């Protein structure tokens, strides 16, 4: 038997309305919240080196990994042999792993959901695969992330009330099974991310519950009640930003966030644009992840304090200004829009790398500014001016 310390602690340091600025302590470092977590689906945040993520420019304290992708490739055995995901990828800061529930839903072909779990065809090679709460917990223990997510079932944004209820109830039962299996694995010492030699940092993994229920506010409320009854280290809102109207997303967040336990972190999964992040913080959310800064960066789109800049546009061909004159990242300090456009037009891989760097800097810096404005009491003003500026054209 292994002694288990509290896996994480969370302290709220300042508030402004519903917005919270806090400190989330994990065995791999302290994370200031609200926090944006870059997505490292397959063990890599696409287009950027780990050194850059750790650099002062970005200073990402936590990144995401994904159970579904890592389980299919390279497979659990490879990661176990390396001594866990941190060692395998060469990242010693905090990791959060998604359970695979969402990816089975969005990528797995010919999905067949049963009480036991989900059978599906791998998007990699078409082979038949089966993922369940127990298997997801085993994989996430082998990955050794600081924060583990329950295995959930995601209903589509336009699901009928009956389908959404079935899905929400199944997620609640799977949450119970996730909790039980997770506890067993922690006691068995299956968590490969433990740091045995550091007495102050040898907590186990934390487990977060996920609130589902599609667009139905009553189902969302019930889902949250069931999650809180089971008891988790933090709570997430899942199943948003999956094709529903933006207004539905805000309705759900407005309904759920105020009811979420105040002393634990609140995580909005897979959202969103810089505006969404700031608006969600105003509604009491603490944690975010999204592929937008990396994916859009690879496609030539930059997020700036004055709106979006698409480097493909001919209007930048002779523009010697940086992407964002108010950004202090290394890309904006060194390169012009004209050069970035040239890289993109000639298909140079550096185009995606530089835009990804700037976009991540922008998202992470936005969160830093949000935190400072909550501390200083200026958050309402920051929010108003930020949203206003982001509506501009990027010029
Ligand atoms: Zn920049």
Coordinates of C-alpha atoms and ligand atoms in Angstrom, one line a residue:
X1 CA 0.0 0.0 0.0
X2 CA 1.2 3.5 -0.9
X3 CA 0.5 6.5 1.2
X4 CA -1.6 9.0 -0.7
X5 CA -1.4 12.7 -0.1
X6 CA -4.0 15.2 -1.4
X7 CA -3.3 15.3 -5.1
X8 CA -4.0 18.9 -5.6
X9 CA -4.9 22.0 -3.6
X10 CA -6.7 25.0 -4.9
X11 CA -6.9 28.4 -3.3
X12 CA -8.8 31.4 -4.5
X13 CA -6.7 34.5 -4.0
X14 CA -9.0 37.2 -5.5
X15 CA -12.4 37.5 -7.0
X16 CA -14.2 40.1 -9.1
X17 CA -17.9 39.4 -9.5
X18 CA -18.0 35.7 -10.4
X19 CA -14.4 35.8 -11.8
X20 CA -11.8 34.0 -9.6
X21 CA -8.0 34.2 -9.6
X22 CA -6.4 31.3 -7.7
X23 CA -3.5 28.9 -7.3
X24 CA -3.7 25.3 -8.2
X25 CA -0.9 23.3 -6.6
X26 CA 0.1 20.0 -8.2
X27 CA 3.1 17.7 -7.6
X28 CA 4.6 19.2 -10.7
X29 CA 4.3 22.9 -10.0
X30 CA 2.0 25.7 -9.1
X31 CA -0.5 26.8 -11.7
X32 CA -2.0 30.3 -11.6
X33 CA -5.6 30.3 -12.6
X34 CA -7.5 31.2 -14.7
X35 CA -5.3 29.1 -16.9
X36 CA -5.1 28.2 -20.6
X37 CA -3.7 24.7 -21.2
X38 CA -2.1 24.1 -24.6
X39 CA -3.3 20.9 -26.2
X40 CA -0.7 18.2 -26.7
X41 CA -3.0 15.5 -28.0
X42 CA -0.4 12.9 -29.1
X43 CA 2.2 13.9 -26.6
X44 CA 3.3 17.0 -28.5
X45 CA 1.8 20.5 -28.7
X46 CA 1.9 20.6 -32.5
X47 CA 4.4 23.0 -34.0
X48 CA 6.3 24.0 -30.8
X49 CA 9.2 22.6 -28.8
X50 CA 8.9 21.9 -25.1
X51 CA 11.7 24.4 -24.4
X52 CA 9.6 27.1 -25.9
X53 CA 6.5 26.1 -23.8
X54 CA 8.8 26.4 -20.7
X55 CA 10.4 29.7 -21.8
X56 CA 9.5 33.0 -20.3
X57 CA 7.7 34.0 -23.5
X58 CA 5.0 31.3 -22.9
X59 CA 5.6 29.8 -19.5
X60 CA 2.9 27.1 -19.9
X61 CA 2.5 25.4 -16.5
X62 CA 0.3 22.6 -17.7
X63 CA -0.5 21.0 -21.0
X64 CA -3.0 18.3 -22.2
X65 CA -2.4 14.8 -23.3
X66 CA -5.0 12.5 -24.8
X67 CA -5.8 9.0 -23.7
X68 CA -7.5 7.9 -26.9
X69 CA -4.6 9.0 -29.2
X70 CA -1.8 7.8 -26.9
X71 CA -3.5 4.5 -26.2
X72 CA -3.8 3.8 -30.0
X73 CA -0.3 5.2 -30.8
X74 CA 2.3 4.5 -29.5
X75 CA 0.4 2.3 -27.0
X76 CA 0.5 2.0 -23.3
X77 CA 3.4 -0.5 -23.2
X78 CA 5.8 2.0 -24.8
X79 CA 4.8 4.7 -22.4
X80 CA 5.0 2.4 -19.4
X81 CA 8.5 1.3 -20.5
X82 CA 9.6 5.0 -20.6
X83 CA 8.3 5.4 -17.0
X84 CA 5.2 7.4 -17.8
X85 CA 4.2 10.2 -20.2
X86 CA 6.3 12.9 -18.6
X87 CA 9.5 10.9 -19.3
X88 CA 8.4 9.7 -22.6
X89 CA 7.8 13.1 -24.0
X90 CA 10.4 15.0 -21.9
X91 CA 8.1 17.4 -20.0
X92 CA 8.4 17.6 -16.3
X93 CA 5.6 20.2 -15.7
X94 CA 2.0 19.3 -15.0
X95 CA -0.1 17.3 -17.4
X96 CA -3.9 16.8 -17.7
X97 CA -5.1 13.8 -19.6
X98 CA -8.5 13.7 -21.3
X99 CA -10.3 10.3 -20.9
X100 CA -10.8 9.5 -24.6
X101 CA -14.6 9.8 -24.3
X102 CA -14.8 12.8 -26.5
X103 CA -12.4 11.4 -29.1
X104 CA -14.3 8.1 -29.3
X105 CA -17.3 10.3 -30.0
X106 CA -15.7 12.6 -32.6
X107 CA -13.2 10.2 -34.3
X108 CA -14.1 6.6 -33.7
X109 CA -16.1 5.2 -36.6
X110 CA -19.1 2.8 -36.2
X111 CA -19.4 3.5 -32.5
X112 CA -21.4 1.1 -30.4
X113 CA -22.2 2.2 -26.9
X114 CA -23.1 -0.3 -24.3
X115 CA -23.4 -0.2 -20.5
X116 CA -19.9 -1.7 -20.4
X117 CA -18.2 0.9 -22.6
X118 CA -17.7 1.9 -26.2
X119 CA -16.7 -0.3 -29.1
X120 CA -15.4 1.5 -32.2
X121 CA -13.1 1.4 -35.2
X122 CA -9.8 3.1 -34.7
X123 CA -9.3 6.2 -36.9
X124 CA -5.7 5.1 -37.4
X125 CA -6.0 1.6 -38.9
X126 CA -9.7 0.7 -38.8
X127 CA -9.1 -2.0 -36.1
X128 CA -11.8 -2.8 -33.6
X129 CA -11.2 -1.2 -30.2
X130 CA -13.0 -1.1 -26.9
X131 CA -12.7 1.7 -24.3
X132 CA -14.5 1.6 -20.9
X133 CA -14.2 3.7 -17.7
X134 CA -11.9 1.0 -16.3
X135 CA -9.6 0.9 -19.3
X136 CA -9.4 4.7 -19.5
X137 CA -8.4 4.9 -15.8
X138 CA -5.8 2.2 -16.4
X139 CA -4.3 4.1 -19.3
X140 CA -4.4 7.4 -17.5
X141 CA -2.6 5.8 -14.5
X142 CA 0.1 4.5 -16.8
X143 CA 0.4 8.0 -18.4
X144 CA 0.9 9.4 -14.9
X145 CA -0.8 12.8 -15.5
X146 CA -1.4 15.1 -12.6
X147 CA -5.1 15.5 -13.5
X148 CA -7.2 12.5 -14.8
X149 CA -10.6 13.0 -16.4
X150 CA -13.5 10.5 -15.9
X151 CA -14.6 8.5 -19.0
X152 CA -17.7 10.2 -20.2
X153 CA -20.2 10.0 -23.0
X154 CA -20.7 13.1 -25.1
X155 CA -24.1 13.7 -26.6
X156 CA -24.3 15.9 -29.8
X157 CA -25.2 19.5 -29.3
X158 CA -28.6 18.9 -31.0
X159 CA -29.5 15.7 -29.1
X160 CA -33.1 15.1 -28.2
X161 CA -34.1 15.4 -24.6
X162 CA -34.5 11.6 -24.3
X163 CA -31.1 10.9 -25.9
X164 CA -29.4 13.6 -23.8
X165 CA -30.9 12.1 -20.6
X166 CA -29.8 8.6 -21.5
X167 CA -26.3 9.9 -22.3
X168 CA -26.1 12.0 -19.1
X169 CA -27.3 9.0 -16.9
X170 CA -24.7 6.7 -18.6
X171 CA -22.0 9.3 -17.9
X172 CA -23.1 9.4 -14.2
X173 CA -22.8 5.6 -13.9
X174 CA -19.4 5.7 -15.7
X175 CA -18.3 8.4 -13.4
X176 CA -19.0 6.0 -10.4
X177 CA -17.0 3.3 -12.1
X178 CA -14.2 5.7 -13.0
X179 CA -14.0 6.8 -9.4
X180 CA -13.9 3.2 -8.1
X181 CA -11.3 2.0 -10.6
X182 CA -9.2 5.2 -10.1
X183 CA -9.1 4.7 -6.3
X184 CA -8.0 1.0 -6.8
X185 CA -5.2 2.1 -9.1
X186 CA -4.0 4.8 -6.8
X187 CA -3.8 2.3 -3.9
X188 CA -2.0 -0.2 -6.1
X189 CA 0.6 2.4 -7.0
X190 CA -0.2 2.2 -10.7
X191 CA 0.3 5.9 -11.2
X192 CA 3.5 6.2 -13.1
X193 CA 3.8 9.9 -12.6
X194 CA 4.7 9.8 -8.9
X195 CA 7.8 11.5 -7.8
X196 CA 9.0 9.2 -5.0
X197 CA 12.1 11.1 -4.1
X198 CA 10.5 14.5 -3.5
X199 CA 8.7 14.4 -0.1
X200 CA 6.7 17.6 -0.7
X201 CA 5.7 16.6 -4.2
X202 CA 4.6 13.0 -4.0
X203 CA 0.8 13.4 -4.1
X204 CA -1.1 11.1 -6.3
X205 CA -3.3 11.9 -9.3
X206 CA -6.4 14.1 -9.1
X207 CA -9.6 13.0 -10.7
X208 CA -12.1 15.5 -12.2
X209 CA -15.8 14.8 -12.9
X210 CA -17.5 16.0 -16.2
X211 CA -20.9 17.6 -16.4
X212 CA -22.9 16.5 -19.5
X213 CA -26.5 17.0 -20.6
X214 CA -26.2 18.7 -24.0
X215 CA -28.3 21.9 -24.2
X216 CA -30.8 20.9 -21.4
X217 CA -30.3 23.0 -18.4
X218 CA -32.3 20.7 -16.1
X219 CA -30.1 17.7 -17.2
X220 CA -26.9 19.8 -16.7
X221 CA -28.0 20.6 -13.2
X222 CA -28.8 17.0 -12.4
X223 CA -25.5 15.9 -14.0
X224 CA -23.6 18.3 -11.7
X225 CA -25.5 17.1 -8.6
X226 CA -24.6 13.5 -9.4
X227 CA -20.9 14.4 -10.0
X228 CA -20.8 16.3 -6.7
X229 CA -22.5 13.4 -4.9
X230 CA -19.7 11.0 -6.1
X231 CA -17.1 13.6 -5.2
X232 CA -14.2 14.7 -7.3
X233 CA -11.1 16.9 -7.0
X234 CA -12.4 19.3 -9.6
X235 CA -15.4 19.6 -12.0
X236 CA -15.5 20.1 -15.7
X237 CA -18.2 21.2 -18.1
X238 CA -18.0 18.9 -21.2
X239 CA -20.0 18.6 -24.4
X240 CA -19.9 22.3 -25.3
X241 CA -18.5 23.8 -28.5
X242 CA -19.6 20.7 -30.4
X243 CA -21.7 22.5 -33.0
X244 CA -24.4 24.0 -30.8
X245 CA -25.3 27.7 -31.0
X246 CA -23.1 30.1 -29.0
X247 CA -26.1 31.2 -27.1
X248 CA -26.7 27.7 -25.9
X249 CA -23.1 27.5 -24.6
X250 CA -23.6 30.6 -22.5
X251 CA -27.0 29.4 -21.2
X252 CA -25.4 26.2 -20.0
X253 CA -22.4 27.9 -18.4
X254 CA -24.7 30.5 -16.8
X255 CA -26.8 27.7 -15.4
X256 CA -24.0 25.3 -14.2
X257 CA -21.0 27.5 -13.2
X258 CA -22.7 29.2 -10.2
X259 CA -23.8 25.8 -8.8
X260 CA -20.3 24.2 -9.1
X261 CA -18.4 23.7 -5.8
X262 CA -16.7 27.1 -5.1
X263 CA -13.6 25.6 -3.5
X264 CA -12.6 23.4 -6.4
X265 CA -11.3 24.2 -9.9
X266 CA -13.9 24.5 -12.6
X267 CA -12.8 23.5 -16.1
X268 CA -14.5 24.3 -19.4
X269 CA -13.4 21.6 -21.9
X270 CA -12.5 22.5 -25.4
X271 CA -13.4 26.2 -25.3
X272 CA -12.5 28.5 -27.1
X273 CA -11.7 31.8 -28.7
X274 CA -9.9 34.5 -26.6
X275 CA -13.3 36.2 -26.2
X276 CA -14.9 33.0 -25.0
X277 CA -12.1 32.6 -22.4
X278 CA -12.5 36.1 -21.0
X279 CA -16.4 35.8 -21.0
X280 CA -16.2 32.3 -19.3
X281 CA -13.8 33.7 -16.6
X282 CA -16.4 36.3 -15.9
X283 CA -18.9 33.4 -15.3
X284 CA -16.6 31.7 -12.8
X285 CA -14.5 29.3 -14.9
X286 CA -10.9 28.6 -14.0
X287 CA -9.4 26.3 -16.6
X288 CA -9.5 26.0 -20.4
X289 CA -8.0 24.0 -23.2
X290 CA -8.5 24.5 -27.0
X291 CA -6.7 23.6 -30.2
X292 CA -7.5 27.1 -31.7
X293 CA -4.1 28.8 -31.2
X294 CA -2.1 25.8 -32.6
X295 CA -4.5 24.7 -35.3
X296 CA -5.3 28.2 -36.6
X297 CA -1.6 29.0 -36.4
X298 CA -0.8 26.2 -38.7
X299 CA -3.5 27.5 -41.1
X300 CA -2.1 31.0 -41.2
X301 CA -4.3 32.7 -38.7
X302 CA -3.0 34.8 -35.9
X303 CA -4.9 36.1 -32.9
X304 CA -3.9 39.6 -31.9
X305 CA -5.1 42.2 -29.4
X306 CA -6.8 43.9 -32.4
X307 CA -8.6 41.0 -33.8
X308 CA -7.5 38.2 -36.2
X309 CA -4.8 38.5 -38.8
X310 CA -4.8 36.1 -41.7
X311 CA -1.2 36.1 -43.1
X312 CA -2.5 34.7 -46.4
X313 CA -4.1 38.1 -47.2
X314 CA -2.2 40.1 -49.9
X315 CA -2.7 43.3 -47.8
X316 CA 0.3 42.2 -45.6
X317 CA 2.7 41.6 -48.4
X318 CA 4.6 44.9 -47.8
X319 CA 3.6 45.4 -44.1
X320 CA 6.7 45.6 -42.0
X321 CA 4.8 45.8 -38.7
X322 CA 4.8 42.8 -36.3
X323 CA 1.7 40.6 -36.1
X324 CA 0.7 42.4 -32.9
X325 CA 2.3 45.6 -31.9
X326 CA 1.3 45.1 -28.2
X327 CA 2.7 41.6 -28.1
X328 CA 6.2 41.0 -26.5
X329 CA 6.7 37.5 -27.8
X330 CA 9.9 36.6 -29.6
X331 CA 8.1 36.3 -33.0
X332 CA 6.6 39.8 -32.7
X333 CA 9.9 41.3 -31.5
X334 CA 11.8 39.9 -34.6
X335 CA 9.5 39.3 -37.6
X336 CA 7.2 41.4 -39.8
X337 CA 3.8 40.4 -41.2
X338 CA 5.4 40.6 -44.7
X339 CA 7.9 37.9 -43.7
X340 CA 5.3 35.7 -42.1
X341 CA 3.1 36.0 -45.1
X342 CA 6.1 35.1 -47.3
X343 CA 6.8 32.0 -45.2
X344 CA 3.2 30.9 -45.5
X345 CA 2.9 31.5 -49.2
X346 CA 6.1 29.5 -49.9
X347 CA 4.9 26.6 -47.7
X348 CA 7.8 26.9 -45.3
X349 CA 7.2 24.9 -42.1
X350 CA 8.5 27.9 -40.1
X351 CA 5.3 29.8 -40.9
X352 CA 3.2 27.4 -38.7
X353 CA 5.9 27.2 -36.1
X354 CA 6.1 31.0 -35.7
X355 CA 2.3 31.6 -35.8
X356 CA 1.8 28.8 -33.3
X357 CA 4.3 30.5 -31.0
X358 CA 2.7 33.9 -31.2
X359 CA -0.8 32.5 -30.8
X360 CA 0.1 30.5 -27.7
X361 CA 1.9 33.6 -26.3
X362 CA -1.3 35.6 -26.9
X363 CA -3.6 33.1 -25.2
X364 CA -1.3 32.6 -22.2
X365 CA -0.7 36.4 -21.9
X366 CA -4.4 37.1 -22.1
X367 CA -4.9 34.8 -19.1
X368 CA -2.1 36.6 -17.2
X369 CA -3.8 39.9 -17.9
X370 CA -7.1 38.5 -16.8
X371 CA -5.5 37.3 -13.5
X372 CA -3.9 40.7 -12.9
X373 CA -7.1 42.5 -13.6
X374 CA -9.0 40.3 -11.1
X375 CA -6.3 41.0 -8.4
X376 CA -6.3 44.8 -9.1
X377 CA -10.1 45.0 -9.3
X378 CA -10.1 46.2 -12.9
X379 CA -11.5 43.0 -14.5
X380 CA -14.9 44.5 -15.6
X381 CA -13.0 47.3 -17.5
X382 CA -10.4 44.8 -18.9
X383 CA -13.3 42.5 -20.1
X384 CA -15.1 45.4 -21.8
X385 CA -12.0 46.8 -23.6
X386 CA -10.7 43.4 -24.5
X387 CA -13.9 42.3 -26.2
X388 CA -14.2 45.6 -28.0
X389 CA -10.6 45.4 -29.3
X390 CA -11.0 41.8 -30.4
X391 CA -13.8 42.8 -32.7
X392 CA -11.4 44.9 -34.8
X393 CA -10.0 43.6 -38.1
X394 CA -6.5 43.0 -37.1
X395 CA -5.2 46.2 -38.6
Ligands
LIG1 ZN1 3.6 37.8 -30.6

